[in-house]
Tab-separated table of C-alpha atoms in Angstrom:
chain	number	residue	atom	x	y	z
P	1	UNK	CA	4.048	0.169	-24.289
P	2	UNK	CA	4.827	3.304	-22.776
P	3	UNK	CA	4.953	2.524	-19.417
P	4	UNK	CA	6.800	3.619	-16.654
P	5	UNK	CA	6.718	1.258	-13.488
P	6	UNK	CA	5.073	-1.616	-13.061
P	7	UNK	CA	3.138	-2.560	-9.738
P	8	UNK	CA	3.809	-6.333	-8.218
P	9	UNK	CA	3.490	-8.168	-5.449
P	10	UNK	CA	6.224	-10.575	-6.732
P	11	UNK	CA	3.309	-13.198	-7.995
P	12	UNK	CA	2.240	-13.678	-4.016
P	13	UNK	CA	-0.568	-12.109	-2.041
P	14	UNK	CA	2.037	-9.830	-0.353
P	15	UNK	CA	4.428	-8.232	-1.533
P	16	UNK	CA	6.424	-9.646	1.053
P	17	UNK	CA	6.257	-13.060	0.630
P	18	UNK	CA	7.236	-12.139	-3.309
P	19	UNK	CA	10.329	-10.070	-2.678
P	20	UNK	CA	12.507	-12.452	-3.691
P	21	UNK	CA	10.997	-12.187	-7.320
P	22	UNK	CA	10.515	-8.330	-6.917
P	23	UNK	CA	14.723	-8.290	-6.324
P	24	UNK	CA	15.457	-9.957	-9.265
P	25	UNK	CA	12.818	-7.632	-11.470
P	26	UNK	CA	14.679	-4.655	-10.079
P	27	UNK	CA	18.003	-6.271	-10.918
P	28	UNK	CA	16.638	-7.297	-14.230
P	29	UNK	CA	14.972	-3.966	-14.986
P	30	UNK	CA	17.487	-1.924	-14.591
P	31	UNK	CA	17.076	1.844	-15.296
P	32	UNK	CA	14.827	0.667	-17.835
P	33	UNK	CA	11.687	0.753	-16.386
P	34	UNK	CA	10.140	1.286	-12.346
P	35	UNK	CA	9.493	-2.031	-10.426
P	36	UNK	CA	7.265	-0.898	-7.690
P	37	UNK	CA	6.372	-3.379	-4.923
P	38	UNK	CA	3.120	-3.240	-3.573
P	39	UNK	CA	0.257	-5.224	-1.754
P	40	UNK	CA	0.589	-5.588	2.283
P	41	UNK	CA	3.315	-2.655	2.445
P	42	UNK	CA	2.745	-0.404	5.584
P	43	UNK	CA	5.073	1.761	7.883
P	44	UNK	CA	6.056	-1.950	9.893
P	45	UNK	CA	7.578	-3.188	7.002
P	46	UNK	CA	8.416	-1.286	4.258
P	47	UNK	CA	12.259	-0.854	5.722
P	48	UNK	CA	12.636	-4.609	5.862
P	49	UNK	CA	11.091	-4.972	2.066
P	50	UNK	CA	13.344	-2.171	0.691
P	51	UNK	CA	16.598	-3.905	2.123
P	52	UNK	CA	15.390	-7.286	0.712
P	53	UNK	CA	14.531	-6.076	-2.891
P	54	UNK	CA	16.225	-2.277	-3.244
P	55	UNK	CA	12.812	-1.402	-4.064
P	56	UNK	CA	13.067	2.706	-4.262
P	57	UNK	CA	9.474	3.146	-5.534
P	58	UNK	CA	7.002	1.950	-2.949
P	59	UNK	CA	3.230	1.199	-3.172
P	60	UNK	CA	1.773	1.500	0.610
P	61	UNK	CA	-1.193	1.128	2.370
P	62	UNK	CA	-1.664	3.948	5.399
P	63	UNK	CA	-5.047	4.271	6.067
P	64	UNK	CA	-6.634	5.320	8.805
P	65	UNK	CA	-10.847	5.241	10.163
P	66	UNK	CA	-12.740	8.604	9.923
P	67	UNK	CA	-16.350	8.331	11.804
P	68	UNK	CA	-18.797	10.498	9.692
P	69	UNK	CA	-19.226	14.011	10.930
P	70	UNK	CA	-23.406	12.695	9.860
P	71	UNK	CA	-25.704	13.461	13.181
P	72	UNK	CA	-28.589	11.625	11.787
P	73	UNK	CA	-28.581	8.204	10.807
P	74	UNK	CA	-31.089	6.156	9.870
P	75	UNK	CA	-30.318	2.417	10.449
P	76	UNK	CA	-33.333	1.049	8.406
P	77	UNK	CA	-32.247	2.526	4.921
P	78	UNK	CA	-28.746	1.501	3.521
P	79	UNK	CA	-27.476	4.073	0.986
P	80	UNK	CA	-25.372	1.002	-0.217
P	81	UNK	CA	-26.133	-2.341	-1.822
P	82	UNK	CA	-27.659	-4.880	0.635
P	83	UNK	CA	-24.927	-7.429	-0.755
P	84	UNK	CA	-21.657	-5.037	0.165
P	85	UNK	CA	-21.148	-4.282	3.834
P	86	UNK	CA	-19.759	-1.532	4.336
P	87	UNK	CA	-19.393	1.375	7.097
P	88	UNK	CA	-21.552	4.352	5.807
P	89	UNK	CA	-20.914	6.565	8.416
P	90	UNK	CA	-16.720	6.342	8.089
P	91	UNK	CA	-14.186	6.619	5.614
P	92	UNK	CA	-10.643	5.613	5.305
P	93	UNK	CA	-8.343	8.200	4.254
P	94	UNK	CA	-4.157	8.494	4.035
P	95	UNK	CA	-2.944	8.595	7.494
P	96	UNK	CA	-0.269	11.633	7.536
P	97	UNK	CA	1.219	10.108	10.892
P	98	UNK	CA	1.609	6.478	8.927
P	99	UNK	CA	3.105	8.472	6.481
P	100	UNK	CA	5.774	9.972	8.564
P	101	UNK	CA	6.461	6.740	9.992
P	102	UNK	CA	7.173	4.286	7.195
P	103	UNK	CA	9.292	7.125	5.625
P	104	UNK	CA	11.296	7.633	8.726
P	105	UNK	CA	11.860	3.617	8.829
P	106	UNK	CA	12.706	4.237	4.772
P	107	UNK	CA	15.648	6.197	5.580
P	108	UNK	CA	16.928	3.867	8.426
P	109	UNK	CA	17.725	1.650	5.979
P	110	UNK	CA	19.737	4.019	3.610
């Protein structure tokens, strides 16, 4: 098909819970083709996931909250759909320090 990696959670919510299954794709896959865990993976533990698997491609979640720079804001009139709730005056955005962290824990574990 063309493809390159494939993204799984190891057929569980988190990738986690699925590493099991995720280590025997890698061992299965070879140099053939990318098996990149993913879902639940942040900078707590993304060390503990790559010993259990030898994952070397990772799929990570470091956001962070940024409050709109908006001044006004009018609280009657959503700019979103009335059946989503979401924050319209933030935005989540790649945390650089999360970053830093789950790549320093990474290379603990080489």
């Amino acid at each position: 098909l063309g493809c390159d990696r494939i993204l799984t959670s190891g057929r569980k919510p988190k990738a986690e819970q699925g590493a099991a299954l995720i280590k025997q794709l890698i061992q299965q896959a070879g140099d053939r083709i990318a098996i990149m865990p993913g879902s639940g993976i942040n900078e707590h533990n993304i060390a503990k996931i790559a010993r259990e698997t030898g994952a070397k491609e990772f799929h990570l979640s470091v956001r962070e909250r940024v409050e709109s720079n908006m001044i006004y804001r009018n609280p009657n009139l959503s700019m979103a759909s009335t059946t989503i709730t979401i924050d319209e005056y933030a935005q989540e955005i790649t945390s650089a320090l999360r970053v830093e962290k789950a790549l320093k824990n990474l290379q603990q574990t080489d």
